[in-house]
Structures are given as C-alpha cells and as structure tokens.
Amino acid sequence: MESTVAQVWTGANRLQQMSLPLPQPGPGGLLLQVTANGICGTDVHFLSKEPTAPLVLGHEIVGRIIAFGPGHERHDADGLPLAEGDRVALFPWLPCGRCRGCHRFGPGATTCTDAFVYGIPPEAIGLEPLAADGSGTGPTLTGGFGRHVDVRPGTYMWRVPDDMHDTIASLLDPLAVAVRTVDVARTPTGTWDEVLTPDSTAVVLGLGAVGLLATIVLRQAGVGTIVAAGGRPSRLAAAHAVGVDVVLDTHGQDTAARRRFVLDLTRGLGADLVIDATNSPAALAEALDLVRRLGTVVEVGNIVPDGTTIAVDPARDVCQRNLRLLGVSFNPPRSYAQGMSLLARHDLPFGRLISRSRPVEDADAALRDLAGDVVKIVLTGS
C-alpha cells in the first residue's frame, strides 16, 4: 500500500510527522490531496492537552480530488459537478442521520449525538473519546494536518472556483462561523429587537479570524457602525483594512474605558449588538456591559471549556434589560454555502487576513507563528 505524510498529535504540545497508509477511497467516499488547511485557535487549544489517542488534527480543509470511491455521486453540496482534479472545501461535520437531532433538525444539523468531525477529538464535542489503543489501527487520515484526507461518504463539500486561491478557500470554515454568528442575530424586519440595520451599532470583541470575518459579514448585512476591539498590531491593522469604522486597542484601554467610549458613541444607550469572538470568558461579562436594553449578545469565542467561570446576575444583566443572549458553536451547511458565495467576491478583502502560509512539514514553525503578531496561518500541501 502507498503511504503519505501527516503531522500526528501524540502528546501535549507535540506533533510527530508520521508515514501513514494511503487508502483507496471507500464506497461513496473520495481521496483528497490537501492543498490548504487553516490553523484554528481550537487546534492550538487541543494541542495543549494530552490526546486520548494519536490523532491528525485540522478541520479547515481544502484539497484536490485524487480519486472517487465506487458510487460517489460526483457533485458538491450545491449540485455542481465534480471531477478528479477539482478542488473542494469540506464541511467538517458528518452527522449520523439516525439520532433524534438529525431526524428533528435535518442531516446537516450539528446537534447530532453520534457525529464524526474531521480533525477534531470526539470528546471536544461531547462524544466518546477515541480508544487509547486506536482500536488497533493507529492514526488515520481524518484531518488536514497532512498531505491527504480520506473523505467519508456523505460529507458535504463545495467546489472551489478556479480563480480562488487555496489559502482564501481555507477561510470557508471560520467564515461559516461568522455567517452563522450574524444569522442568529436576525429577527423579522421591524421587530423591536432587530439589530442588523443601517442605524445600528455593533461591537465585535476579539480580532482573530472569526472576529474579523464577522465584521465583514456585519457590513454585508447592512449594519451601520461597526466597532472592533483587539490587541495585536497586525489584527488591528487588518480591522482597519476590512473596513471597521472604529478599532479599539485593548492594550491601550481597559474595559471601563471601552464602555465609556461605546456609551458616548451611542448617546448613552449601548451597542445594539455585541459579538464576543475572544477565547476569554471574561469578555462575555464585558459584552453584557456594552449592549443596550433590548439588545443582543452573541457568544462565539468560548466553545472549548477550560474551567473558568464568570459572575453574571441573570436579573440585572439579562432579564431586566430584556437582552437576547445567544450561543454559537458550530454551523449548518447553509452557512458554508453562504460563505463560499462571499469568498467568491473579489471586492471583499479576505486576503488581508492571511498572515503566512507554511508547508505542512513545517507545522511546528506555523504553531510558533501563532504565538506572535499574526492573524491567520495556513498549512499548505507544498
């Protein structure tokens, strides 16, 4: 059997380059040669822990189709035809289609209780962890931190346009998060809690990829004024480049100063919408403090628990102010379809978010990059 190379998570803060078997695609599946895989903040979080079993991480997967398995329908999630050599971006969730969540909300729902997710340890989404012995098989090509991915039958995917760079296509997954984050804030037009309007003010806390992409989606949704807060110089510069109206440096302002600024900007009312895209639990408390009465707060930054808690007074912070407090973790295929349509637009500055790309063999160096002043780092197939 042929072999390929992958970076395998084998211990806390340890990736080990391994030679793994390159399988023939199974019935309904396909074999993908990875051309780009963005490194997500959750990947870094996972790597800081001990794995229950060796695993190939990476869920922001773009690749070129090498071979189809028998019976593959050879079209993408939008019905576009697929052929060997085409590039696709994957929806990382593969719901079971059998559980109550799938039956009630559809096969693309991420409420599945028996799902498979590319490049994600199962316990991170509330499922049974991998067996410590790997059930005798060892790590397999289930994530994008390698040269190839063994794509399972039923996986949603979108064909990448010929004029779209691989690194831009790798933004599809975090962009889908941003799309879903804004979508959940929608209400029927004219309702009292409508917040996506030309006269509204939205605040985004956190200027990683999701936060920056959320500002782009907010602008496309028609939000009038967008304020964003972050700390790294490259991310502050990127916020200006993507058209944020006001960029706040969290290193130069404390939470009290940011609150005063937002209140001054909104004539003492507070922001209509606040999105917390940080990975700091304390930022949720700040978000609740920045939003107006009858406003909306969306929490998207804290999806992996680390044992940290914050104090929230449900009466004062939520009920008495009639807030909508919404949580976002993962996203349906529709968010990816919307995201691909946005990525295909040449007037939106998605390239400004890519700080650097490195070959997958240089994954350790890419992880060191992430500790510095960068926005998005992408692993590539060459």
CSV table of C-alpha atoms in Angstrom, one decimal:
chain,number,residue,atom,x,y,z
A,1,MET,CA,0.0,0.0,0.0
A,2,GLU,CA,1.2,3.5,-0.8
A,3,SER,CA,2.0,5.9,2.1
A,4,THR,CA,1.6,9.6,2.8
A,5,VAL,CA,2.8,12.1,5.4
A,6,ALA,CA,0.8,13.6,8.3
A,7,GLN,CA,1.5,15.6,11.4
A,8,VAL,CA,0.1,13.5,14.3
A,9,TRP,CA,-0.9,14.9,17.7
A,10,THR,CA,0.8,12.5,20.0
A,11,GLY,CA,1.2,14.5,23.2
A,12,ALA,CA,0.8,17.8,24.9
A,13,ASN,CA,2.3,20.5,22.5
A,14,ARG,CA,3.7,17.7,20.4
A,15,LEU,CA,3.2,17.0,16.7
A,16,GLN,CA,5.0,14.0,15.2
A,17,GLN,CA,5.5,13.6,11.5
A,18,MET,CA,4.5,10.1,10.5
A,19,SER,CA,4.2,8.0,7.4
A,20,LEU,CA,0.6,6.7,7.2
A,21,PRO,CA,-1.1,4.3,4.8
A,22,LEU,CA,-2.7,5.9,1.8
A,23,PRO,CA,-6.0,4.0,1.3
A,24,GLN,CA,-8.2,3.6,-1.7
A,25,PRO,CA,-11.4,5.6,-1.3
A,26,GLY,CA,-14.3,3.6,0.0
A,27,PRO,CA,-17.8,3.3,-1.4
A,28,GLY,CA,-19.3,6.8,-1.7
A,29,GLY,CA,-16.1,8.4,-0.4
A,30,LEU,CA,-13.1,10.1,-2.1
A,31,LEU,CA,-9.4,10.7,-1.6
A,32,LEU,CA,-8.3,14.3,-1.2
A,33,GLN,CA,-4.8,15.8,-1.6
A,34,VAL,CA,-4.7,18.6,0.9
A,35,THR,CA,-3.8,21.9,-0.7
A,36,ALA,CA,-4.5,24.2,2.3
A,37,ASN,CA,-5.7,23.9,5.9
A,38,GLY,CA,-6.1,26.9,8.2
A,39,ILE,CA,-4.9,26.5,11.8
A,40,CYS,CA,-7.8,27.3,14.1
A,41,GLY,CA,-7.5,28.6,17.7
A,42,THR,CA,-9.2,25.4,18.8
A,43,ASP,CA,-6.4,23.4,17.2
A,44,VAL,CA,-3.9,25.2,19.5
A,45,HIS,CA,-6.2,24.6,22.5
A,46,PHE,CA,-6.3,20.9,21.7
A,47,LEU,CA,-2.6,20.6,21.3
A,48,SER,CA,-2.0,22.0,24.8
A,49,LYS,CA,-3.6,18.8,26.2
A,50,GLU,CA,-2.8,15.1,26.1
A,51,PRO,CA,-4.7,13.3,23.4
A,52,THR,CA,-6.7,10.2,24.3
A,53,ALA,CA,-5.2,8.6,21.2
A,54,PRO,CA,-2.9,9.8,18.4
A,55,LEU,CA,-4.9,12.0,16.0
A,56,VAL,CA,-4.4,14.1,12.9
A,57,LEU,CA,-5.9,17.5,13.6
A,58,GLY,CA,-7.1,20.1,11.2
A,59,HIS,CA,-10.7,20.9,10.1
A,60,GLU,CA,-10.4,23.9,7.8
A,61,ILE,CA,-9.7,21.6,4.8
A,62,VAL,CA,-9.2,22.4,1.2
A,63,GLY,CA,-7.9,19.8,-1.3
A,64,ARG,CA,-7.8,18.4,-4.8
A,65,ILE,CA,-9.8,15.3,-5.6
A,66,ILE,CA,-7.4,12.4,-6.4
A,67,ALA,CA,-9.9,9.6,-6.7
A,68,PHE,CA,-13.6,8.8,-6.2
A,69,GLY,CA,-14.8,5.8,-4.4
A,70,PRO,CA,-17.3,3.5,-6.1
A,71,GLY,CA,-20.8,5.0,-6.2
A,72,HIS,CA,-19.8,8.6,-5.4
A,73,GLU,CA,-22.4,11.0,-6.8
A,74,ARG,CA,-19.7,13.3,-8.1
A,75,HIS,CA,-21.4,16.6,-7.2
A,76,ASP,CA,-20.9,19.1,-4.5
A,77,ALA,CA,-23.4,20.4,-1.9
A,78,ASP,CA,-24.8,22.9,-4.4
A,79,GLY,CA,-25.2,20.3,-7.1
A,80,LEU,CA,-22.2,21.4,-9.1
A,81,PRO,CA,-20.4,18.5,-10.9
A,82,LEU,CA,-17.2,17.2,-9.6
A,83,ALA,CA,-14.3,15.5,-11.4
A,84,GLU,CA,-10.8,14.3,-10.5
A,85,GLY,CA,-8.5,17.3,-10.2
A,86,ASP,CA,-11.2,19.7,-8.9
A,87,ARG,CA,-10.6,21.4,-5.6
A,88,VAL,CA,-13.1,21.3,-2.8
A,89,ALA,CA,-13.6,22.7,0.7
A,90,LEU,CA,-15.1,20.4,3.3
A,91,PHE,CA,-17.9,20.8,5.8
A,92,PRO,CA,-16.1,19.1,8.7
A,93,TRP,CA,-19.1,17.7,10.4
A,94,LEU,CA,-20.5,14.3,9.3
A,95,PRO,CA,-23.8,13.8,11.2
A,96,CYS,CA,-25.1,10.2,11.6
A,97,GLY,CA,-28.5,10.8,10.1
A,98,ARG,CA,-30.1,8.5,12.6
A,99,CYS,CA,-30.2,10.3,16.0
A,100,ARG,CA,-33.0,12.5,17.3
A,101,GLY,CA,-31.1,15.7,16.5
A,102,CYS,CA,-30.6,14.6,12.9
A,103,HIS,CA,-34.3,13.5,12.5
A,104,ARG,CA,-35.6,16.7,14.0
A,105,PHE,CA,-33.3,19.3,12.5
A,106,GLY,CA,-32.0,17.5,9.4
A,107,PRO,CA,-28.9,15.6,8.3
A,108,GLY,CA,-26.8,18.8,8.2
A,109,ALA,CA,-27.6,19.8,11.8
A,110,THR,CA,-24.7,20.0,14.2
A,111,THR,CA,-26.9,18.8,17.0
A,112,CYS,CA,-26.0,15.2,16.1
A,113,THR,CA,-25.2,13.0,19.1
A,114,ASP,CA,-23.2,10.5,17.1
A,115,ALA,CA,-21.3,12.7,14.6
A,116,PHE,CA,-17.8,12.4,13.1
A,117,VAL,CA,-15.8,15.6,12.7
A,118,TYR,CA,-12.7,15.8,10.6
A,119,GLY,CA,-9.6,16.8,12.7
A,120,ILE,CA,-11.5,17.2,16.0
A,121,PRO,CA,-11.1,14.9,19.0
A,122,PRO,CA,-14.6,13.4,19.7
A,123,GLU,CA,-14.6,14.4,23.4
A,124,ALA,CA,-14.4,18.1,22.4
A,125,ILE,CA,-17.9,17.9,21.0
A,126,GLY,CA,-19.3,15.7,23.8
A,127,LEU,CA,-18.8,12.3,22.2
A,128,GLU,CA,-17.0,9.2,23.4
A,129,PRO,CA,-13.2,9.7,23.1
A,130,LEU,CA,-11.1,7.6,20.8
A,131,ALA,CA,-9.9,4.3,22.3
A,132,ALA,CA,-6.4,4.7,23.8
A,133,ASP,CA,-5.1,1.9,21.5
A,134,GLY,CA,-6.8,3.3,18.5
A,135,SER,CA,-8.7,0.0,18.3
A,136,GLY,CA,-5.5,-1.5,16.9
A,137,THR,CA,-5.5,0.7,13.8
A,138,GLY,CA,-3.4,3.7,14.8
A,139,PRO,CA,-4.0,7.2,13.5
A,140,THR,CA,-5.7,7.6,10.1
A,141,LEU,CA,-6.1,10.4,7.5
A,142,THR,CA,-9.0,12.2,9.3
A,143,GLY,CA,-7.7,15.7,9.5
A,144,GLY,CA,-6.0,18.4,7.4
A,145,PHE,CA,-2.6,18.4,9.1
A,146,GLY,CA,-1.2,16.1,6.4
A,147,ARG,CA,-0.8,15.5,2.7
A,148,HIS,CA,-4.1,13.6,2.2
A,149,VAL,CA,-7.6,13.2,3.8
A,150,ASP,CA,-9.7,10.1,3.4
A,151,VAL,CA,-13.1,11.7,2.9
A,152,ARG,CA,-16.1,9.6,4.1
A,153,PRO,CA,-19.3,9.1,2.3
A,154,GLY,CA,-22.0,11.7,2.9
A,155,THR,CA,-19.5,14.6,3.5
A,156,TYR,CA,-20.8,18.0,2.4
A,157,MET,CA,-18.2,19.8,0.2
A,158,TRP,CA,-18.1,22.9,-2.1
A,159,ARG,CA,-16.2,23.1,-5.3
A,160,VAL,CA,-13.6,25.9,-5.1
A,161,PRO,CA,-13.8,28.3,-8.1
A,162,ASP,CA,-10.8,28.2,-10.4
A,163,ASP,CA,-9.8,31.8,-9.7
A,164,MET,CA,-9.8,31.4,-5.9
A,165,HIS,CA,-6.5,30.8,-4.1
A,166,ASP,CA,-6.3,27.7,-1.8
A,167,THR,CA,-5.5,29.9,1.2
A,168,ILE,CA,-8.6,32.0,0.6
A,169,ALA,CA,-10.7,28.9,0.3
A,170,SER,CA,-9.4,27.7,3.6
A,171,LEU,CA,-11.2,30.6,5.3
A,172,LEU,CA,-14.6,28.9,4.5
A,173,ASP,CA,-14.9,27.2,7.9
A,174,PRO,CA,-14.2,30.3,10.1
A,175,LEU,CA,-16.3,32.4,7.6
A,176,ALA,CA,-19.2,30.0,8.1
A,177,VAL,CA,-18.9,30.6,11.9
A,178,ALA,CA,-19.0,34.3,11.2
A,179,VAL,CA,-22.0,33.9,8.9
A,180,ARG,CA,-23.9,31.8,11.5
A,181,THR,CA,-23.0,34.3,14.2
A,182,VAL,CA,-24.6,37.1,12.3
A,183,ASP,CA,-27.5,35.0,11.1
A,184,VAL,CA,-28.6,34.0,14.7
A,185,ALA,CA,-28.9,37.8,15.5
A,186,ARG,CA,-31.5,38.2,12.7
A,187,THR,CA,-35.1,38.9,13.6
A,188,PRO,CA,-38.2,39.7,11.5
A,189,THR,CA,-37.8,43.2,9.9
A,190,GLY,CA,-39.3,45.9,12.1
A,191,THR,CA,-39.4,44.0,15.4
A,192,TRP,CA,-38.2,45.8,18.5
A,193,ASP,CA,-35.1,43.5,18.8
A,194,GLU,CA,-33.9,44.0,15.2
A,195,VAL,CA,-30.2,44.8,15.3
A,196,LEU,CA,-28.9,44.4,11.8
A,197,THR,CA,-29.9,47.8,10.4
A,198,PRO,CA,-28.2,50.8,8.9
A,199,ASP,CA,-28.8,52.8,12.1
A,200,SER,CA,-27.4,50.1,14.4
A,201,THR,CA,-24.0,49.9,16.2
A,202,ALA,CA,-22.3,46.5,16.5
A,203,VAL,CA,-19.3,45.8,18.7
A,204,VAL,CA,-17.0,42.8,18.0
A,205,LEU,CA,-14.7,41.8,20.8
A,206,GLY,CA,-11.7,39.8,19.5
A,207,LEU,CA,-9.9,40.2,16.2
A,208,GLY,CA,-8.9,36.7,15.3
A,209,ALA,CA,-10.2,35.2,12.1
A,210,VAL,CA,-13.8,34.8,13.3
A,211,GLY,CA,-14.0,38.3,14.7
A,212,LEU,CA,-12.5,39.9,11.6
A,213,LEU,CA,-14.7,37.8,9.3
A,214,ALA,CA,-17.7,38.7,11.4
A,215,THR,CA,-17.1,42.4,10.8
A,216,ILE,CA,-17.2,41.7,7.0
A,217,VAL,CA,-20.4,39.8,7.3
A,218,LEU,CA,-21.9,42.5,9.5
A,219,ARG,CA,-21.2,45.1,6.9
A,220,GLN,CA,-22.8,42.9,4.2
A,221,ALA,CA,-25.8,42.5,6.5
A,222,GLY,CA,-26.3,46.3,6.5
A,223,VAL,CA,-25.0,47.3,10.0
A,224,GLY,CA,-24.3,51.0,10.0
A,225,THR,CA,-21.5,51.3,12.5
A,226,ILE,CA,-19.0,48.6,13.4
A,227,VAL,CA,-16.6,48.8,16.4
A,228,ALA,CA,-14.0,46.2,16.9
A,229,ALA,CA,-11.6,45.6,19.8
A,230,GLY,CA,-8.4,43.6,19.9
A,231,GLY,CA,-4.8,43.8,20.9
A,232,ARG,CA,-2.2,42.5,18.4
A,233,PRO,CA,-1.0,45.2,16.0
A,234,SER,CA,-1.4,43.0,12.9
A,235,ARG,CA,-5.0,42.3,13.8
A,236,LEU,CA,-5.8,46.0,14.5
A,237,ALA,CA,-4.3,46.8,11.1
A,238,ALA,CA,-6.4,44.1,9.5
A,239,ALA,CA,-9.5,45.5,11.1
A,240,HIS,CA,-8.9,48.9,9.5
A,241,ALA,CA,-8.2,47.2,6.2
A,242,VAL,CA,-11.5,45.3,6.1
A,243,GLY,CA,-13.4,48.5,6.8
A,244,VAL,CA,-14.2,48.5,10.5
A,245,ASP,CA,-15.4,52.0,11.5
A,246,VAL,CA,-13.7,52.2,14.9
A,247,VAL,CA,-10.8,50.0,16.1
A,248,LEU,CA,-10.1,49.9,19.8
A,249,ASP,CA,-6.7,48.7,21.1
A,250,THR,CA,-7.3,46.6,24.2
A,251,HIS,CA,-3.7,47.1,25.3
A,252,GLY,CA,-4.4,50.9,25.5
A,253,GLN,CA,-7.9,50.8,27.1
A,254,ASP,CA,-9.3,48.9,30.0
A,255,THR,CA,-12.9,47.6,30.0
A,256,ALA,CA,-14.2,50.7,31.7
A,257,ALA,CA,-12.7,53.0,29.0
A,258,ARG,CA,-14.1,50.9,26.3
A,259,ARG,CA,-17.6,51.0,27.9
A,260,ARG,CA,-17.3,54.8,28.2
A,261,PHE,CA,-16.4,55.0,24.5
A,262,VAL,CA,-19.3,52.8,23.4
A,263,LEU,CA,-21.8,54.8,25.5
A,264,ASP,CA,-20.5,58.1,24.2
A,265,LEU,CA,-20.8,56.8,20.6
A,266,THR,CA,-24.3,55.6,21.2
A,267,ARG,CA,-25.6,58.6,23.1
A,268,GLY,CA,-25.6,56.6,26.4
A,269,LEU,CA,-27.7,53.7,25.1
A,270,GLY,CA,-25.1,51.0,24.4
A,271,ALA,CA,-24.5,48.9,21.4
A,272,ASP,CA,-27.4,47.2,19.6
A,273,LEU,CA,-25.3,44.0,19.0
A,274,VAL,CA,-22.2,42.7,20.7
A,275,ILE,CA,-20.3,39.7,19.5
A,276,ASP,CA,-17.7,38.0,21.7
A,277,ALA,CA,-15.2,36.3,19.5
A,278,THR,CA,-12.4,36.2,22.0
A,279,ASN,CA,-11.5,33.0,23.9
A,280,SER,CA,-11.7,34.8,27.2
A,281,PRO,CA,-14.7,34.0,29.5
A,282,ALA,CA,-14.3,37.5,31.0
A,283,ALA,CA,-15.2,39.0,27.6
A,284,LEU,CA,-18.8,37.8,27.9
A,285,ALA,CA,-19.2,40.0,31.0
A,286,GLU,CA,-17.8,42.9,29.1
A,287,ALA,CA,-20.2,42.2,26.2
A,288,LEU,CA,-23.2,42.2,28.6
A,289,ASP,CA,-22.0,45.5,29.9
A,290,LEU,CA,-21.7,47.1,26.5
A,291,VAL,CA,-25.1,46.2,25.0
A,292,ARG,CA,-28.2,48.4,25.2
A,293,ARG,CA,-31.5,47.4,26.7
A,294,LEU,CA,-33.4,45.2,24.3
A,295,GLY,CA,-30.1,44.5,22.6
A,296,THR,CA,-28.4,41.2,21.5
A,297,VAL,CA,-25.2,39.5,22.7
A,298,VAL,CA,-23.8,36.5,20.7
A,299,GLU,CA,-21.2,34.4,22.3
A,300,VAL,CA,-19.0,32.6,19.8
A,301,GLY,CA,-15.5,32.8,21.2
A,302,ASN,CA,-15.7,30.4,24.1
A,303,ILE,CA,-16.5,27.0,22.7
A,304,VAL,CA,-14.0,24.8,24.5
A,305,PRO,CA,-14.4,24.8,28.2
A,306,ASP,CA,-11.3,25.4,30.3
A,307,GLY,CA,-12.9,25.5,33.8
A,308,THR,CA,-13.1,29.3,34.0
A,309,THR,CA,-16.3,30.9,35.2
A,310,ILE,CA,-17.6,34.4,35.5
A,311,ALA,CA,-20.2,36.1,37.7
A,312,VAL,CA,-23.5,37.0,35.9
A,313,ASP,CA,-26.5,38.4,37.6
A,314,PRO,CA,-29.4,37.0,35.5
A,315,ALA,CA,-31.9,39.6,36.7
A,316,ARG,CA,-29.7,42.7,36.3
A,317,ASP,CA,-27.6,41.6,33.3
A,318,VAL,CA,-30.2,39.8,31.2
A,319,CYS,CA,-33.9,39.9,32.3
A,320,GLN,CA,-34.3,43.5,33.5
A,321,ARG,CA,-32.7,44.7,30.2
A,322,ASN,CA,-34.7,42.2,28.0
A,323,LEU,CA,-31.5,41.0,26.3
A,324,ARG,CA,-31.1,38.2,23.8
A,325,LEU,CA,-28.1,36.1,24.8
A,326,LEU,CA,-27.3,33.6,22.0
A,327,GLY,CA,-24.6,30.9,21.8
A,328,VAL,CA,-22.9,29.7,18.7
A,329,SER,CA,-20.6,26.7,18.5
A,330,PHE,CA,-20.9,25.0,15.1
A,331,ASN,CA,-22.7,25.7,11.9
A,332,PRO,CA,-25.1,24.1,9.4
A,333,PRO,CA,-24.1,23.5,5.7
A,334,ARG,CA,-26.2,26.5,4.7
A,335,SER,CA,-23.6,28.8,6.5
A,336,TYR,CA,-20.9,27.2,4.3
A,337,ALA,CA,-22.8,27.8,1.1
A,338,GLN,CA,-23.3,31.4,2.0
A,339,GLY,CA,-19.6,31.7,3.0
A,340,MET,CA,-18.5,30.3,-0.3
A,341,SER,CA,-20.6,32.9,-2.2
A,342,LEU,CA,-18.9,35.6,-0.1
A,343,LEU,CA,-15.4,34.2,-0.7
A,344,ALA,CA,-16.0,34.3,-4.4
A,345,ARG,CA,-16.5,38.0,-4.4
A,346,HIS,CA,-13.4,39.9,-5.4
A,347,ASP,CA,-14.4,43.2,-3.8
A,348,LEU,CA,-14.1,41.8,-0.2
A,349,PRO,CA,-10.6,41.9,1.4
A,350,PHE,CA,-10.3,38.3,2.6
A,351,GLY,CA,-6.7,38.0,1.6
A,352,ARG,CA,-5.8,40.7,4.2
A,353,LEU,CA,-6.5,38.0,6.9
A,354,ILE,CA,-3.8,35.5,5.7
A,355,SER,CA,-0.6,36.4,7.5
A,356,ARG,CA,1.5,33.5,6.3
A,357,SER,CA,1.4,30.0,4.8
A,358,ARG,CA,3.8,27.2,5.5
A,359,PRO,CA,4.2,23.6,4.2
A,360,VAL,CA,2.6,21.0,6.3
A,361,GLU,CA,6.0,19.6,7.2
A,362,ASP,CA,6.7,23.0,8.9
A,363,ALA,CA,3.7,22.7,11.3
A,364,ASP,CA,5.7,23.3,14.4
A,365,ALA,CA,7.0,26.6,12.9
A,366,ALA,CA,3.5,27.5,12.0
A,367,LEU,CA,2.3,27.0,15.6
A,368,ARG,CA,5.2,29.2,16.8
A,369,ASP,CA,4.0,31.8,14.3
A,370,LEU,CA,0.6,31.8,16.0
A,371,ALA,CA,2.1,32.9,19.3
A,372,GLY,CA,3.3,36.1,17.6
A,373,ASP,CA,1.7,39.1,15.9
A,374,VAL,CA,-0.4,37.3,13.2
A,375,VAL,CA,-4.0,36.9,12.1
A,376,LYS,CA,-4.3,33.6,10.2
A,377,ILE,CA,-1.7,30.9,9.5
A,378,VAL,CA,-2.4,28.3,6.8
A,379,LEU,CA,-0.7,25.0,6.2
A,380,THR,CA,-0.2,24.1,2.6
A,381,GLY,CA,0.5,20.9,0.6
A,382,SER,CA,3.7,22.3,-0.8
